[in-house]
Amino acid sequence: MAEMVATRDAYGKALIKFGKIYPEMVVLDADTSSSTRTQWFCNEFPERFFNFGISEANMVGYAAGLSTCGKIPVVSTFACFGSGRVYEQIKLSVCWPRLNVKIIVTHAGVSVGEDGASHQAIDDINLMRVLPNMTVIVPADGIETEKAIQYAIESYGPFYIRLGRLKLPLVFDDNYEFVLGRMSTLRQGKDATIIACGLMVNESIKASQILSEQGIEVRILNASSIKPIDKQAIILAAKETGVIITAEEHSIIGGLGSAVSEVLSTNLPAPVEMVGIGDTFGQSGSPEELLSLFKIDAAAIVEAVVRGIGRK
Amino acid sequence: MQDIDNLKELDKKDEKDEKDEKAEKAKEVRRLIIQMIAEANSGHPGGSLSMTDIITTLYFSIMNHSAANPTWEERDRFVLSKGHACPAFYAVLALCGYFPISELMNLRKLGSILQGHPDHEVTPGVDFSTGSLGQGISAACGMALAGKIDKKNYRVYVIIGDGESQEGQVWEAAMSAAHYKLDNLCAFLDYNKLQIDGEVEKIMNIEPVVDKWKAFGWNTLRIDGHSIEQIIEAVGIAHKTKDKPTMIVADTIKGKGVSFMEGRVGFHGVAPTRDQEQQALSELM
């Protein structure tokens, strides 16, 4: 059994690690610091941590201003409040002027669980990837979280990094290298390709084991880099396996599935099955219950792969 | 005795000349505003003219800045939170030498460095991109906070509009600037009493606006926003104020300087015709 790490915990540790290396890093939160783990950074560097209380729009504006004066601001809150709630501030105060602001959010998707629809960001990948100059990353595990954060801190420009609340098994080891715009291949297979991000990477691995028992061998690509997206890997997968199954903890409207479909429809049309949340809001429940209810788990991926292969 | 009296007379004359020079500079800015908006046949004359004396005084008599080095780290920062009034901002930047005055005639044209609302990626001297109201003041606060973190001496100036004060984000920024004791921040409210749909008081009253800023923890002053002396004096008080940001509520007249634009809501976002341009320019000679 792989070690279990929540991406938000990896984030908390990474902030301290890179905070020591980069004195220009400052961390901003809006009254969620104990949950997002930015409190760990605050304990270490209190003079570089700023709590805005419950005023996310203003926090994003401060980050923009701080970045024009050479700071590297990391803005943190829950995904629902760090995307849609402040969409226009991110668009005009951060992305339009291409400022060096890192928006790193936690508690994304329905796996936030019992808090229900108001706190479940299932539209944020869509909102963030449409913004010019924005880079969007959804890490699959704790190790990739740290690598992606390092990449974001060391690169110039706006980033949106989407993390979760749950503990997840580690997919990668310390030797893993994060490359922006490149999908990593987690499993080779000839019958179909699953392209997944976030906690759905782990669900895809589980699904591949079930499928293998049925004689179906799938390729798994980790699409942590949602924008820019790895066009080559998508086209190659369509060519070599004939069908793509996308898997994301997000609405099927505008997320990873849409991004993959955009590449395929304009380059090499191929059948695509999308595993994601339908056109609906979330609700309260345990994370496991919700992943099952919205058909975004290993069982749903297995079904989608079989359905997809039938369309080849 | 007579010599001393003569010297006093001369000092007074110098003061008067200096005052006239500053007033003349503001007039020049107003002429350029009219010309560039008429040329673009698009833009916002009313709110540009109302804040002309404030921004001209900031750039010519108050701020430390360098047209030769627009990104100089130690410079005072300026954010035009009411971004639509950028013709006044552009005219001042051109007169300071950030770009040629002739560039003003490209306002709002395709490929221009002078976009319809300020874009700091393309316009030398613009410290922050604005246009969507309520956002610029938060960014100005962020710049002031960066100055505090790094113990820098630069100061940050921001102009907000009265209609803009209806945005919730303005008050989030107000609360936070007092919380972080940003005494290196000085804001102006260009209180011209009009917004697109009519009188601010009737659309969504912001009064008692001085009391509001005071209640949010700011040092507050109220001045005639067309008096260069009062602007300079108020900024001097802001400079000396410790532990509090300053809000200077400046009473202004929308369209100030052009008789047929003064106090007229119709000129919020409407360009003068060529005939109106000529009339306005003759009034501003």
Coordinates of C-alpha atoms in Angstrom, one line a residue:
Chain A
M1 CA 0.0 0.0 0.0
A2 CA 1.4 3.3 -1.1
E3 CA 1.9 6.1 1.5
M4 CA -1.1 8.4 1.9
V5 CA -0.6 12.1 1.6
A6 CA -3.1 14.9 1.2
T7 CA -2.0 17.4 -1.5
R8 CA -2.8 20.3 0.9
D9 CA -0.4 18.8 3.4
A10 CA 2.3 18.5 0.8
Y11 CA 1.5 22.2 -0.1
G12 CA 2.0 23.3 3.5
K13 CA 5.4 21.7 3.6
A14 CA 6.4 23.0 0.2
L15 CA 5.6 26.6 1.2
I16 CA 8.1 26.3 4.1
K17 CA 10.7 24.6 2.0
F18 CA 10.6 27.3 -0.8
G19 CA 10.0 30.1 1.6
K20 CA 13.4 29.5 3.0
I21 CA 15.0 29.6 -0.5
Y22 CA 13.0 32.6 -1.8
P23 CA 12.8 35.5 0.6
E24 CA 10.6 37.4 -1.8
M25 CA 7.8 34.8 -1.3
V26 CA 4.8 36.1 0.6
V27 CA 1.7 34.1 1.5
L28 CA -1.8 35.5 1.6
D29 CA -4.9 33.7 2.9
A30 CA -8.5 34.6 3.6
D31 CA -9.4 33.0 7.0
T32 CA -8.8 29.5 5.8
S33 CA -5.1 29.1 6.8
S34 CA -5.6 26.2 9.2
S35 CA -7.3 24.2 6.5
T36 CA -5.2 25.2 3.5
R37 CA -2.0 24.6 5.7
T38 CA -0.7 28.1 5.0
Q39 CA -0.7 28.5 8.8
W40 CA 2.5 26.3 8.7
F41 CA 4.2 29.0 6.7
C42 CA 2.8 31.7 9.0
N43 CA 4.3 29.9 12.0
E44 CA 7.7 29.8 10.3
F45 CA 7.6 33.3 8.6
P46 CA 5.0 35.4 10.4
E47 CA 6.4 38.6 8.8
R48 CA 5.7 37.3 5.3
F49 CA 2.2 36.0 5.9
F50 CA -0.9 38.1 5.6
N51 CA -4.4 37.1 6.6
F52 CA -7.1 39.2 4.8
G53 CA -10.0 37.8 6.7
I54 CA -13.0 37.0 4.6
S55 CA -12.2 39.3 1.7
E56 CA -10.9 37.3 -1.3
A57 CA -11.3 40.0 -4.0
N58 CA -9.2 42.5 -2.0
M59 CA -6.6 39.7 -1.3
V60 CA -6.2 39.1 -5.1
G61 CA -5.7 42.8 -5.7
Y62 CA -3.1 43.0 -2.9
A63 CA -1.2 40.1 -4.5
A64 CA -1.2 41.9 -7.8
G65 CA 0.2 45.1 -6.3
L66 CA 2.8 43.1 -4.3
S67 CA 4.0 41.3 -7.4
T68 CA 4.6 44.7 -9.2
C69 CA 7.0 45.5 -6.4
G70 CA 9.1 42.2 -6.8
K71 CA 7.3 40.0 -4.4
I72 CA 6.2 36.4 -5.3
P73 CA 2.7 36.3 -3.7
V74 CA 1.0 33.0 -3.1
V75 CA -2.7 33.4 -2.7
S76 CA -4.5 30.7 -0.9
T77 CA -8.1 29.8 0.0
F78 CA -10.6 27.1 -0.9
A79 CA -10.9 26.4 -4.6
C80 CA -14.5 27.7 -4.7
F81 CA -13.5 31.1 -3.2
G82 CA -10.2 31.3 -5.1
S83 CA -11.7 30.9 -8.6
G84 CA -15.3 31.8 -9.3
R85 CA -15.7 34.2 -6.3
V86 CA -12.8 36.3 -7.6
Y87 CA -12.9 35.5 -11.3
E88 CA -12.8 39.1 -12.5
Q89 CA -10.0 40.1 -10.1
I90 CA -7.9 37.2 -11.4
K91 CA -8.8 38.0 -14.9
L92 CA -8.1 41.8 -14.9
S93 CA -5.7 42.4 -12.0
V94 CA -3.6 39.3 -12.5
C95 CA -3.9 37.7 -15.9
W96 CA -4.4 40.7 -18.2
P97 CA -1.2 42.4 -16.8
R98 CA 0.5 39.0 -16.7
L99 CA 1.6 39.4 -13.0
N100 CA 3.7 36.9 -11.0
V101 CA 0.8 35.7 -8.8
K102 CA 0.5 32.1 -7.7
I103 CA -3.1 31.1 -6.8
I104 CA -2.9 27.8 -4.9
V105 CA -6.2 26.5 -3.8
T106 CA -7.3 23.5 -1.7
H107 CA -10.6 21.6 -1.1
A108 CA -11.4 21.4 -4.8
G109 CA -14.1 19.2 -6.2
V110 CA -16.9 17.2 -4.5
S111 CA -14.4 15.3 -2.3
V112 CA -14.5 18.2 0.1
G113 CA -17.6 16.2 1.1
E114 CA -20.1 17.2 3.9
D115 CA -19.9 21.0 3.3
G116 CA -22.0 20.6 0.2
A117 CA -22.6 22.5 -3.0
S118 CA -21.6 25.9 -1.8
H119 CA -18.1 24.7 -1.0
Q120 CA -17.6 22.3 -3.9
A121 CA -15.6 23.8 -6.8
I122 CA -16.5 21.8 -9.9
D123 CA -16.2 24.6 -12.4
D124 CA -12.8 26.1 -11.5
I125 CA -10.7 24.3 -14.2
N126 CA -13.1 25.7 -16.8
L127 CA -12.9 29.2 -15.4
M128 CA -9.2 29.4 -15.0
R129 CA -8.1 27.7 -18.3
V130 CA -10.1 30.2 -20.4
L131 CA -8.0 33.1 -19.0
P132 CA -5.2 34.2 -21.3
N133 CA -1.7 34.1 -19.6
M134 CA -2.9 31.6 -17.0
T135 CA -1.2 28.3 -16.3
V136 CA -3.4 25.6 -14.7
I137 CA -2.1 22.6 -12.9
V138 CA -3.9 19.8 -11.1
P139 CA -1.4 17.6 -9.3
A140 CA -2.1 13.9 -8.8
D141 CA -0.3 13.4 -5.5
G142 CA 1.8 14.9 -2.8
I143 CA 5.1 14.5 -4.6
E144 CA 3.8 16.1 -7.8
T145 CA 2.3 18.9 -5.7
E146 CA 5.7 19.9 -4.3
K147 CA 7.3 19.7 -7.8
A148 CA 4.5 21.8 -9.4
I149 CA 4.8 24.4 -6.7
Q150 CA 8.5 24.6 -7.1
Y151 CA 8.0 25.0 -10.9
A152 CA 5.4 27.8 -10.3
I153 CA 7.6 29.7 -7.8
E154 CA 10.6 29.5 -10.1
S155 CA 8.7 30.6 -13.3
Y156 CA 7.3 34.0 -14.0
G157 CA 3.5 34.6 -14.5
P158 CA 0.1 33.7 -13.1
F159 CA -0.5 30.1 -12.0
Y160 CA -3.6 28.3 -10.7
I161 CA -2.8 25.1 -8.8
R162 CA -5.7 23.0 -7.7
L163 CA -5.4 20.8 -4.6
G164 CA -7.7 18.6 -2.6
R165 CA -8.6 17.8 1.0
L166 CA -8.3 14.0 1.0
K167 CA -5.3 11.9 1.7
L168 CA -4.3 10.1 -1.5
P169 CA -1.8 7.3 -2.2
L170 CA 1.5 8.5 -3.7
V171 CA 1.7 7.8 -7.4
F172 CA 5.2 9.1 -7.9
D173 CA 8.5 8.8 -6.1
D174 CA 11.1 11.5 -5.4
N175 CA 12.7 11.0 -8.7
Y176 CA 9.6 12.3 -10.5
E177 CA 10.3 15.3 -12.7
F178 CA 7.4 17.7 -13.3
V179 CA 7.5 19.2 -16.8
L180 CA 4.9 21.8 -17.7
G181 CA 2.9 20.9 -20.7
R182 CA 4.0 17.3 -20.7
M183 CA 1.8 14.3 -19.7
S184 CA 3.6 11.5 -17.9
T185 CA 2.7 7.9 -18.9
L186 CA 1.8 5.9 -15.8
R187 CA 0.9 2.7 -17.6
Q188 CA 1.3 1.4 -21.1
G189 CA -1.6 -0.2 -23.0
K190 CA -2.9 -0.7 -26.5
D191 CA -6.7 -0.9 -26.1
A192 CA -7.6 2.6 -24.9
T193 CA -6.0 5.6 -23.1
I194 CA -7.2 7.1 -19.9
I195 CA -6.2 10.8 -19.5
A196 CA -6.8 11.8 -15.9
C197 CA -5.9 14.5 -13.4
G198 CA -6.0 15.0 -9.6
L199 CA -7.5 12.2 -7.5
M200 CA -8.9 10.5 -10.7
V201 CA -5.3 9.4 -11.5
N202 CA -5.5 7.0 -8.6
E203 CA -9.0 5.9 -9.6
S204 CA -7.6 5.3 -13.1
I205 CA -4.9 3.1 -11.8
K206 CA -7.5 1.1 -9.8
A207 CA -9.7 0.8 -12.9
S208 CA -6.7 -0.4 -15.0
Q209 CA -6.2 -3.3 -12.7
I210 CA -9.9 -4.4 -13.0
L211 CA -9.7 -4.0 -16.8
S212 CA -6.5 -6.0 -17.0
E213 CA -8.3 -8.9 -15.4
Q214 CA -10.8 -8.7 -18.2
G215 CA -8.1 -8.7 -20.8
I216 CA -8.2 -5.0 -21.5
E217 CA -4.9 -3.1 -21.3
V218 CA -5.1 0.7 -21.0
R219 CA -2.6 3.4 -21.2
I220 CA -2.8 6.0 -18.4
L221 CA -1.6 9.6 -18.9
N222 CA -1.4 12.0 -16.0
A223 CA -2.7 15.4 -17.3
S224 CA -1.6 17.5 -14.3
S225 CA -0.7 20.3 -16.8
I226 CA -4.2 21.2 -17.9
K227 CA -2.9 24.4 -19.5
P228 CA -0.7 24.3 -21.5
I229 CA -1.9 20.8 -22.5
D230 CA 0.3 18.1 -24.1
K231 CA -1.2 18.0 -27.6
Q232 CA 1.4 15.5 -28.9
A233 CA 0.7 13.0 -26.2
I234 CA -3.1 13.2 -26.8
I235 CA -2.8 12.8 -30.6
L236 CA -0.3 10.0 -30.2
A237 CA -2.6 8.2 -27.8
A238 CA -5.6 8.6 -30.2
K239 CA -3.5 7.2 -33.0
E240 CA -2.1 4.3 -31.1
T241 CA -5.0 3.2 -28.9
G242 CA -8.0 4.5 -31.0
V243 CA -10.1 5.8 -28.1
I244 CA -9.6 8.3 -25.2
I245 CA -11.3 8.3 -21.8
T246 CA -10.9 11.5 -19.7
A247 CA -11.4 11.4 -16.0
E248 CA -11.7 14.5 -13.7
E249 CA -13.3 15.6 -10.5
H250 CA -14.9 18.5 -12.3
S251 CA -17.9 19.3 -14.5
I252 CA -17.7 17.6 -17.9
I253 CA -18.4 21.1 -19.3
G254 CA -15.2 23.0 -19.9
G255 CA -12.7 20.9 -17.9
L256 CA -10.0 18.3 -18.8
G257 CA -12.4 16.4 -21.1
S258 CA -13.2 19.5 -23.0
A259 CA -9.5 20.5 -23.3
V260 CA -8.7 17.0 -24.7
S261 CA -11.6 17.1 -27.1
E262 CA -10.5 20.5 -28.4
V263 CA -7.2 19.0 -29.3
L264 CA -8.6 15.9 -30.9
S265 CA -11.4 17.6 -32.8
T266 CA -9.0 20.0 -34.5
N267 CA -6.2 17.5 -35.1
L268 CA -7.3 13.8 -35.1
P269 CA -11.0 13.2 -34.4
A270 CA -11.3 10.1 -32.2
P271 CA -14.0 8.8 -29.9
V272 CA -13.9 10.4 -26.4
E273 CA -15.7 9.2 -23.2
M274 CA -15.8 11.8 -20.4
V275 CA -15.8 10.7 -16.8
G276 CA -16.8 13.8 -14.8
I277 CA -19.6 15.5 -13.0
G278 CA -22.7 16.1 -15.1
D279 CA -24.5 19.5 -15.5
T280 CA -25.5 19.6 -11.8
F281 CA -24.5 21.0 -8.4
G282 CA -22.9 18.9 -5.7
Q283 CA -24.5 18.1 -2.3
S284 CA -23.5 16.9 1.2
G285 CA -22.2 13.4 1.8
S286 CA -19.0 11.6 2.5
P287 CA -16.3 11.9 -0.2
E288 CA -16.7 8.3 -1.2
E289 CA -20.5 8.5 -1.4
L290 CA -20.2 11.6 -3.6
L291 CA -17.6 10.2 -5.9
S292 CA -19.8 7.2 -6.4
L293 CA -23.1 9.2 -6.8
F294 CA -21.5 11.4 -9.5
K295 CA -19.9 8.4 -11.2
I296 CA -16.4 9.7 -10.9
D297 CA -14.6 6.6 -9.5
A298 CA -12.8 3.5 -10.7
A299 CA -16.1 1.7 -11.5
A300 CA -17.3 4.6 -13.7
I301 CA -13.9 4.6 -15.5
V302 CA -14.2 0.9 -16.2
E303 CA -17.6 1.4 -17.7
A304 CA -16.4 4.3 -19.8
V305 CA -13.5 2.3 -21.1
V306 CA -15.6 -0.6 -22.2
R307 CA -18.1 1.8 -23.8
G308 CA -15.3 3.7 -25.5
I309 CA -13.7 0.6 -26.9
G310 CA -17.1 -0.4 -28.4
R311 CA -17.1 2.9 -30.3
K312 CA -13.7 2.3 -32.0
Chain B
M1 CA 13.7 98.8 4.6
Q2 CA 12.8 99.6 1.1
D3 CA 15.1 96.8 -0.1
I4 CA 13.5 94.3 2.2
D5 CA 10.1 95.4 0.9
N6 CA 11.3 95.0 -2.6
L7 CA 12.5 91.5 -1.8
K8 CA 9.2 90.6 -0.3
E9 CA 7.5 91.9 -3.4
L10 CA 9.8 89.8 -5.5
D11 CA 9.1 86.7 -3.4
K12 CA 5.4 87.3 -3.8
K13 CA 5.9 87.7 -7.5
D14 CA 7.9 84.4 -7.7
E15 CA 5.1 82.6 -5.8
K16 CA 2.6 84.1 -8.1
D17 CA 4.6 83.0 -11.2
E18 CA 4.9 79.5 -9.8
K19 CA 1.2 79.4 -9.1
D20 CA 0.4 80.6 -12.5
E21 CA 2.8 78.1 -14.0
K22 CA 1.0 75.2 -12.2
A23 CA -2.4 76.5 -13.2
E24 CA -1.2 76.8 -16.8
K25 CA 0.1 73.2 -16.7
A26 CA -3.3 71.9 -15.6
K27 CA -4.9 74.0 -18.5
E28 CA -2.5 72.4 -20.9
V29 CA -3.5 68.9 -19.7
R30 CA -7.2 69.9 -20.1
R31 CA -6.5 71.0 -23.7
L32 CA -4.8 67.7 -24.5
I33 CA -7.7 65.7 -23.0
I34 CA -10.1 67.5 -25.2
Q35 CA -7.9 67.1 -28.3
M36 CA -7.2 63.4 -27.8
I37 CA -10.8 62.4 -27.0
A38 CA -12.0 64.4 -30.0
E39 CA -9.4 62.7 -32.2
A40 CA -10.4 59.3 -30.9
N41 CA -14.1 60.2 -31.1
S42 CA -14.4 58.1 -28.0
G43 CA -13.4 58.4 -24.3
H44 CA -14.4 59.9 -21.0
P45 CA -13.9 63.7 -20.8
G46 CA -16.1 64.5 -17.7
G47 CA -14.1 62.4 -15.1
S48 CA -10.8 63.2 -16.8
L49 CA -11.4 67.0 -16.4
S50 CA -12.6 66.7 -12.8
M51 CA -9.4 65.0 -11.6
T52 CA -7.0 67.0 -13.8
D53 CA -5.7 69.3 -11.1
I54 CA -5.1 66.4 -8.7
I55 CA -3.1 64.3 -11.1
T56 CA -1.2 67.2 -12.6
T57 CA -0.2 68.4 -9.1
L58 CA 0.8 64.9 -8.1
Y59 CA 3.1 64.4 -11.1
F60 CA 4.5 67.9 -11.3
S61 CA 4.7 69.0 -7.7
I62 CA 4.6 66.0 -5.4
M63 CA 5.7 62.6 -6.7
N64 CA 9.3 61.3 -7.0
H65 CA 9.4 59.6 -10.4
S66 CA 11.6 59.5 -13.5
A67 CA 10.4 59.5 -17.1
A68 CA 13.8 58.3 -18.1
N69 CA 13.5 55.3 -15.9
P70 CA 9.7 54.4 -15.5
T71 CA 10.4 51.2 -13.5
W72 CA 12.8 52.9 -11.1
E73 CA 12.4 50.8 -7.9
E74 CA 12.4 53.8 -5.5
R75 CA 9.8 55.7 -7.4
D76 CA 6.5 56.8 -5.9
R77 CA 3.7 54.7 -7.3
F78 CA 0.4 55.9 -8.8
V79 CA -2.7 53.9 -9.5
L80 CA -5.7 55.3 -11.4
S81 CA -8.4 53.1 -9.9
K82 CA -11.0 55.0 -11.9
G83 CA -9.3 53.8 -15.1
H84 CA -11.7 55.4 -17.5
A85 CA -10.2 58.8 -16.7
C86 CA -6.9 57.8 -18.3
P87 CA -6.9 60.7 -20.9
A88 CA -5.8 63.0 -18.0
F89 CA -3.2 60.4 -16.9
Y90 CA -1.9 60.0 -20.4
A91 CA -1.6 63.7 -21.0
V92 CA 0.3 64.2 -17.7
L93 CA 2.7 61.3 -18.6
A94 CA 3.3 62.7 -22.0
L95 CA 4.1 66.2 -20.6
C96 CA 6.4 64.5 -18.1
G97 CA 8.2 62.9 -21.1
Y98 CA 7.3 59.3 -20.7
F99 CA 6.3 59.2 -24.4
P100 CA 6.0 61.9 -27.1
I101 CA 3.0 64.2 -26.9
S102 CA 2.1 63.3 -30.5
E103 CA 1.3 59.8 -29.2
L104 CA -1.8 61.2 -27.5
M105 CA -3.5 61.4 -30.8
N106 CA -3.4 57.6 -31.0
L107 CA -5.6 57.2 -28.0
R108 CA -8.0 54.1 -28.3
K109 CA -6.7 53.3 -31.8
L110 CA -5.7 49.8 -33.0
G111 CA -2.2 48.8 -31.8
S112 CA -1.9 52.0 -29.7
I113 CA 0.2 52.2 -26.5
L114 CA -2.7 54.2 -25.2
Q115 CA -5.5 51.8 -24.6
G116 CA -9.1 52.7 -23.7
H117 CA -8.2 51.9 -20.1
P118 CA -4.7 51.8 -18.6
D119 CA -2.6 48.8 -19.5
H120 CA 0.7 48.8 -17.7
E121 CA 2.2 46.3 -20.1
V122 CA 2.1 48.7 -23.0
T123 CA 2.2 52.3 -21.5
P124 CA 5.4 53.6 -20.0
G125 CA 4.8 55.2 -16.7
V126 CA 1.6 53.3 -15.9
D127 CA 2.2 51.3 -12.7
F128 CA -1.0 49.2 -12.8
S129 CA -3.7 48.1 -15.3
T130 CA -7.2 49.2 -14.4
G131 CA -10.6 49.6 -15.9
S132 CA -12.9 47.4 -13.8
L133 CA -13.8 49.6 -10.9
G134 CA -12.9 48.8 -7.4
Q135 CA -9.8 46.8 -8.2
G136 CA -7.1 49.4 -8.5
I137 CA -7.2 50.5 -4.9
S138 CA -6.5 47.0 -3.7
A139 CA -3.4 46.8 -5.9
A140 CA -2.3 50.2 -4.6
C141 CA -2.6 48.8 -1.1
G142 CA -0.5 45.8 -2.2
M143 CA 2.2 48.2 -3.4
A144 CA 2.2 50.1 -0.1
L145 CA 2.4 46.8 1.8
A146 CA 5.4 45.8 -0.3
G147 CA 7.0 49.1 0.6
K148 CA 6.4 48.4 4.3
I149 CA 7.8 44.8 4.1
D150 CA 11.0 46.1 2.4
K151 CA 11.2 49.3 4.5
K152 CA 11.3 51.4 1.4
N153 CA 10.6 55.1 1.4
Y154 CA 8.4 55.3 -1.7
R155 CA 4.8 56.4 -1.3
V156 CA 1.7 55.2 -3.2
Y157 CA -1.0 57.4 -4.6
V158 CA -4.4 56.3 -5.9
I159 CA -7.4 58.1 -7.3
I160 CA -10.8 56.5 -6.9
G161 CA -14.1 57.7 -8.3
D162 CA -17.3 58.5 -6.4
G163 CA -19.4 56.0 -8.4
E164 CA -16.5 53.5 -7.9
S165 CA -17.0 53.9 -4.2
Q166 CA -20.2 51.9 -4.6
E167 CA -18.1 48.8 -5.2
G168 CA -17.7 46.5 -2.2
Q169 CA -14.0 45.8 -2.9
V170 CA -13.2 49.5 -2.2
W171 CA -14.4 48.9 1.4
E172 CA -12.5 45.7 1.7
A173 CA -9.4 47.6 0.7
A174 CA -10.3 50.5 3.1
M175 CA -10.5 48.1 6.0
S176 CA -7.3 46.3 5.2
A177 CA -5.2 49.4 4.6
A178 CA -6.1 50.7 8.1
H179 CA -5.4 47.2 9.5
Y180 CA -1.9 47.1 8.0
K181 CA -1.3 50.8 9.0
L182 CA -0.4 51.8 5.5
D183 CA 0.6 55.4 6.2
N184 CA 2.6 55.3 2.9
L185 CA -0.7 55.3 1.1
C186 CA -2.5 58.4 0.1
A187 CA -5.9 58.1 -1.7
F188 CA -8.0 60.8 -3.4
L189 CA -11.7 60.5 -4.0
D190 CA -12.5 62.5 -7.1
Y191 CA -15.9 63.6 -5.8
N192 CA -17.6 65.1 -8.9
K193 CA -21.0 63.9 -7.7
L194 CA -22.0 62.3 -11.1
Q195 CA -21.9 58.9 -12.6
I196 CA -23.1 57.5 -16.0
D197 CA -26.8 57.1 -15.0
G198 CA -27.1 60.4 -13.1
E199 CA -26.3 62.0 -9.8
V200 CA -24.4 59.7 -7.4
E201 CA -26.7 60.8 -4.6
K202 CA -29.8 59.6 -6.5
I203 CA -28.3 56.4 -8.1
M204 CA -26.7 55.1 -4.9
N205 CA -25.8 57.6 -2.2
I206 CA -22.3 57.3 -0.8
E207 CA -22.8 59.9 2.0
P208 CA -21.6 60.5 4.6
V209 CA -18.5 59.6 2.7
V210 CA -15.9 61.4 4.9
D211 CA -17.4 59.7 8.0
K212 CA -17.3 56.3 6.3
W213 CA -13.5 56.6 5.6
K214 CA -12.9 57.9 9.1
A215 CA -14.9 55.0 10.6
F216 CA -12.8 52.6 8.5
G217 CA -9.7 53.9 10.3
W218 CA -8.3 56.4 7.8
N219 CA -6.9 59.9 8.3
T220 CA -9.5 61.9 6.3
L221 CA -9.3 65.4 4.8
R222 CA -11.7 67.3 2.6
I223 CA -10.5 69.8 0.1
D224 CA -11.4 71.7 -3.1
G225 CA -10.1 69.4 -5.7
H226 CA -9.4 72.3 -8.1
S227 CA -7.2 74.2 -5.6
I228 CA -3.6 73.3 -6.3
E229 CA -2.6 74.8 -2.9
Q230 CA -5.1 72.7 -1.0
I231 CA -4.0 69.6 -2.9
I232 CA -0.3 70.2 -1.9
E233 CA -1.2 71.0 1.6
A234 CA -3.4 67.9 2.1
V235 CA -0.7 65.6 0.7
G236 CA 1.8 67.3 3.1
I237 CA -0.5 66.3 6.0
A238 CA -0.8 62.8 4.6
H239 CA 3.0 62.5 4.5
K240 CA 3.3 63.5 8.2
T241 CA 0.5 61.2 9.3
K242 CA 1.8 58.0 11.1
D243 CA 0.2 54.6 11.2
K244 CA -2.9 55.5 9.1
P245 CA -3.5 55.7 5.4
T246 CA -5.0 59.1 4.2
M247 CA -8.1 59.7 2.2
I248 CA -8.4 63.1 0.7
V249 CA -12.0 63.7 -0.3
A250 CA -11.7 66.2 -3.1
D251 CA -14.8 68.1 -4.2
T252 CA -14.6 68.5 -7.9
I253 CA -16.7 69.5 -10.9
K254 CA -17.3 67.0 -13.6
G255 CA -16.1 68.5 -16.9
K256 CA -14.2 71.3 -15.1
G257 CA -12.8 74.0 -17.3
V258 CA -15.2 73.6 -20.3
S259 CA -18.5 75.5 -19.7
F260 CA -20.8 73.2 -21.6
M261 CA -19.3 70.1 -20.0
E262 CA -19.3 71.3 -16.4
G263 CA -21.8 69.4 -14.2
R264 CA -23.2 67.6 -17.3
V265 CA -23.6 63.9 -16.9
G266 CA -23.9 63.7 -20.7
F267 CA -20.2 64.1 -21.0
H268 CA -19.3 61.2 -18.8
G269 CA -18.3 59.0 -21.7
V270 CA -19.1 61.1 -24.8
A271 CA -16.5 62.7 -27.1
P272 CA -16.9 66.3 -28.1
T273 CA -17.7 67.0 -31.7
R274 CA -15.0 68.9 -33.7
D275 CA -17.0 72.2 -33.2
Q276 CA -17.3 71.5 -29.5
E277 CA -13.6 70.8 -29.4
Q278 CA -12.8 74.2 -30.9
Q279 CA -15.1 75.9 -28.4
A280 CA -13.6 74.0 -25.5
L281 CA -10.0 74.8 -26.6
S282 CA -10.8 78.5 -26.9
E283 CA -12.2 78.5 -23.3
L284 CA -9.0 76.8 -22.2
M285 CA -6.6 79.3 -23.7

